[in-house]
Coordinates of C-alpha atoms in Angstrom, one line a residue:
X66 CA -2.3 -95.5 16.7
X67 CA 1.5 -95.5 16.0
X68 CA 3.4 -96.6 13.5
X69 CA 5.2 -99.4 15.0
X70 CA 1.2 -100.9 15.7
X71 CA 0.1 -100.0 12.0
X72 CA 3.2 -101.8 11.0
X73 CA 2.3 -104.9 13.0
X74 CA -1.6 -104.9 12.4
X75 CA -1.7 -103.6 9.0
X76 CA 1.4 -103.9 6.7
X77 CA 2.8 -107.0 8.4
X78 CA 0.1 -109.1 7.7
X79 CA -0.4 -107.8 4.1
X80 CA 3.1 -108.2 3.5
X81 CA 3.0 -112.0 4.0
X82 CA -0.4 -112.2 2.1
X83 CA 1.5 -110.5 -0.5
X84 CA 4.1 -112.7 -0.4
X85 CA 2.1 -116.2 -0.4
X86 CA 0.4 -115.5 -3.3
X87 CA 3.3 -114.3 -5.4
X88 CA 5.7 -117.3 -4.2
X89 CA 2.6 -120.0 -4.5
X90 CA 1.1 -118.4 -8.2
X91 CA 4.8 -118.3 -9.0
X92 CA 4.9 -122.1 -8.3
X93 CA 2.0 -123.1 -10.0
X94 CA 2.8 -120.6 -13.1
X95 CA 6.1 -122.4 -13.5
X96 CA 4.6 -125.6 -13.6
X97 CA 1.5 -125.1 -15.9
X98 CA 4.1 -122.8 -18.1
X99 CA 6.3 -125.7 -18.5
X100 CA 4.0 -127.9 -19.2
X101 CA 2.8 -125.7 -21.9
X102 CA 6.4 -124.7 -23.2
X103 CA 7.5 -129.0 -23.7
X104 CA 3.4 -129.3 -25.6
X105 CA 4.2 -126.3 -28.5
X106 CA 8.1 -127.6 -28.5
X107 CA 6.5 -131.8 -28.8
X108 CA 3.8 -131.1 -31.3
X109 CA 5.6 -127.9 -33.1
X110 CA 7.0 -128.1 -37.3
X111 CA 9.9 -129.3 -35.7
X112 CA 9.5 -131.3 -32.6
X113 CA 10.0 -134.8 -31.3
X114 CA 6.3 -135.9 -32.1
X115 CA 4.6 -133.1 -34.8
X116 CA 0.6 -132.7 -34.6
X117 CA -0.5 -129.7 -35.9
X118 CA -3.9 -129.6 -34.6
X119 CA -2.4 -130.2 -30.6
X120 CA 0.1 -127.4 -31.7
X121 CA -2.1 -125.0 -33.6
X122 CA -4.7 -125.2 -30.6
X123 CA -2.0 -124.6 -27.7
X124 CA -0.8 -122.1 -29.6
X125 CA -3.6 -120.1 -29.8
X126 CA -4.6 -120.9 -25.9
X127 CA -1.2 -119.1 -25.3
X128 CA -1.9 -116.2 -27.3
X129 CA -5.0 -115.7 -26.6
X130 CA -4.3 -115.7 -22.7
X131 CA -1.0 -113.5 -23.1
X132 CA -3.8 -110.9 -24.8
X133 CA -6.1 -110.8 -22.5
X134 CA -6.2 -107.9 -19.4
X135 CA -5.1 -109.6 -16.1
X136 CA -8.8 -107.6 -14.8
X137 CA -10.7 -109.0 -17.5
X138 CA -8.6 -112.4 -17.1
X139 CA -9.6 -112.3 -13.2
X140 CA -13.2 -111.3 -13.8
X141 CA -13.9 -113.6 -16.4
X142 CA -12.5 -116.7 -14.3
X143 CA -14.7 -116.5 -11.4
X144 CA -16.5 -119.2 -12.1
X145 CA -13.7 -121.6 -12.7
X146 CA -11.8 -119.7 -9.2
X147 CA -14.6 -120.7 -7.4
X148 CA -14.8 -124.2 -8.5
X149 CA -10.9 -124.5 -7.3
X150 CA -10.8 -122.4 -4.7
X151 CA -14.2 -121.9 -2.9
X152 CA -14.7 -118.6 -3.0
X153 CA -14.0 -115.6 -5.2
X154 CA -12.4 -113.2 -2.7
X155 CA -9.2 -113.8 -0.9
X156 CA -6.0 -114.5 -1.0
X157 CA -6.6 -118.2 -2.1
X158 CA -8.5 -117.3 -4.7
X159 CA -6.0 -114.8 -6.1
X160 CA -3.7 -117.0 -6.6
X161 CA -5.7 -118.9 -9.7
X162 CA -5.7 -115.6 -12.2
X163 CA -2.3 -114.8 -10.9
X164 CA -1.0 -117.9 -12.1
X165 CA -3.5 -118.2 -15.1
X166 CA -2.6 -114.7 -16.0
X167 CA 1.1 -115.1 -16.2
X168 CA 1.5 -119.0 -16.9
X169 CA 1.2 -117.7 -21.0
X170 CA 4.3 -115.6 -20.5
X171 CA 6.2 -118.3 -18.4
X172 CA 5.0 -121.1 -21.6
X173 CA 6.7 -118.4 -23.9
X174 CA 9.8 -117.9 -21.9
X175 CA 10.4 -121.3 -21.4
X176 CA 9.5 -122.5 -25.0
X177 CA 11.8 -119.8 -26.9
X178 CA 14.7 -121.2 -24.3
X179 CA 14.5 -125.2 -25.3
X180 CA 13.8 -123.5 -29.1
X181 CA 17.3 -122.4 -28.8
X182 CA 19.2 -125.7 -27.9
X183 CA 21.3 -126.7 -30.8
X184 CA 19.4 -129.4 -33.1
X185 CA 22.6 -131.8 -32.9
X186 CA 22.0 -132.4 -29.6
X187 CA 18.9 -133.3 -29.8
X188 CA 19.4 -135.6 -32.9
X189 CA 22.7 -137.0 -30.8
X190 CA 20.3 -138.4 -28.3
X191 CA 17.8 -139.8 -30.7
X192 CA 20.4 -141.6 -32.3
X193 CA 21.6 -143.2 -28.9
X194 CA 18.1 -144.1 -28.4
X195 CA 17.1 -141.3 -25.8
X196 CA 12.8 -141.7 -25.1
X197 CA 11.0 -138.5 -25.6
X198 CA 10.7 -137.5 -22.1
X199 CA 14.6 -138.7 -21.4
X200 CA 15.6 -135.8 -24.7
X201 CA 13.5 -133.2 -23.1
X202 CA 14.6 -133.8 -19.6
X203 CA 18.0 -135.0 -19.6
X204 CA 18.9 -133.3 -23.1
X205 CA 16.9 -130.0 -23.6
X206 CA 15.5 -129.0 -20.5
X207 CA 19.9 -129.0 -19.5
X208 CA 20.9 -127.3 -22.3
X209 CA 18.4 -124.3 -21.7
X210 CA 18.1 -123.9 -18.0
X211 CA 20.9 -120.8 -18.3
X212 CA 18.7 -119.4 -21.4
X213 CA 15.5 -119.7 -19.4
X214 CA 17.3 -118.3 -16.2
X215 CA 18.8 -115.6 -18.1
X216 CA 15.6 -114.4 -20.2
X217 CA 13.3 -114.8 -16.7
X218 CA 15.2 -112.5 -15.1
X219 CA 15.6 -109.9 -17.9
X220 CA 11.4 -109.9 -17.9
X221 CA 11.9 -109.3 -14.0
X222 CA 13.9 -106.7 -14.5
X223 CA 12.4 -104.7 -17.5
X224 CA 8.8 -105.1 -15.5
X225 CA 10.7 -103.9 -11.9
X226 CA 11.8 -100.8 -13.8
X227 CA 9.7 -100.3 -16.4

């Protein structure tokens, strides 16, 4: 066998595997991390709508997910892959602990980013009357899209050459 036919029957194929499940989990860990950065900044001491209990529990969901070994994470999830997925095997089904196993860190990223946005703001657009979701969409989620940009890629960067 050659290389140029291990290239096209072997690596190819894996490449683009490789490549599905990091650009799809990277979707889907974006998503579910955002959602869990805007809960911890709503219901934190100091958000738009405070509630301990919501924030104490996210909180701990977070941390307790960033802790966990992605091979535990992935073993431990089976269940909950197969009820998604189908199966347990695959590159479908790699894709649910890839994005449950990083979504923590994205939640993190993204909640240290809006934590940053100047307070002012945020009280300028209450008093103009600005809705909950119109201050973290219009008003925050503005504000700290170069933060969140500039943190992701240093935590590309330090895991690329670490």
């Amino acid at each position: 066998m050659t290389f140029q036919e291990i290239l096209i029957q072997i690596l190819l194929p894996a490449l683009l595997d490789t490549m599905y499940m990091v650009i799809v989990s990277t979707i889907f860990t974006v998503i579910l991390g955002f959602i869990a950065a805007v809960g911890l900044i709503i219901t934190g001491p100091k958000g738009l709508r405070p509630n301990s209990v919501v924030y104490k529990t996210l909180n701990l969901v977070v941390n307790i997910l960033r802790s966990f070994p992605f091979i535990i994470l992935m073993i431990s999830i089976f269940p909950l892959t197969k009820l998604i997925v189908g199966t347990t095997i695959g590159t479908n089904a790699a894709i649910v602990p890839l994005t449950l196993g990083a979504a923590p860190f994205a939640a993190r990223i993204i909640e240290s980013a809006l934590l940053e946005v100047d307070y002012g703001i945020v009280e300028a657009a209450k008093s103009f009357g600005a809705k909950t979701h119109q201050i973290i969409f219009k008003v925050m989620l503005k504000e700290a899209m170069p933060s969140i940009v500039q943190i992701g890629r240093a935590s590309c960067r330090e895991r690329v050459f670490a």
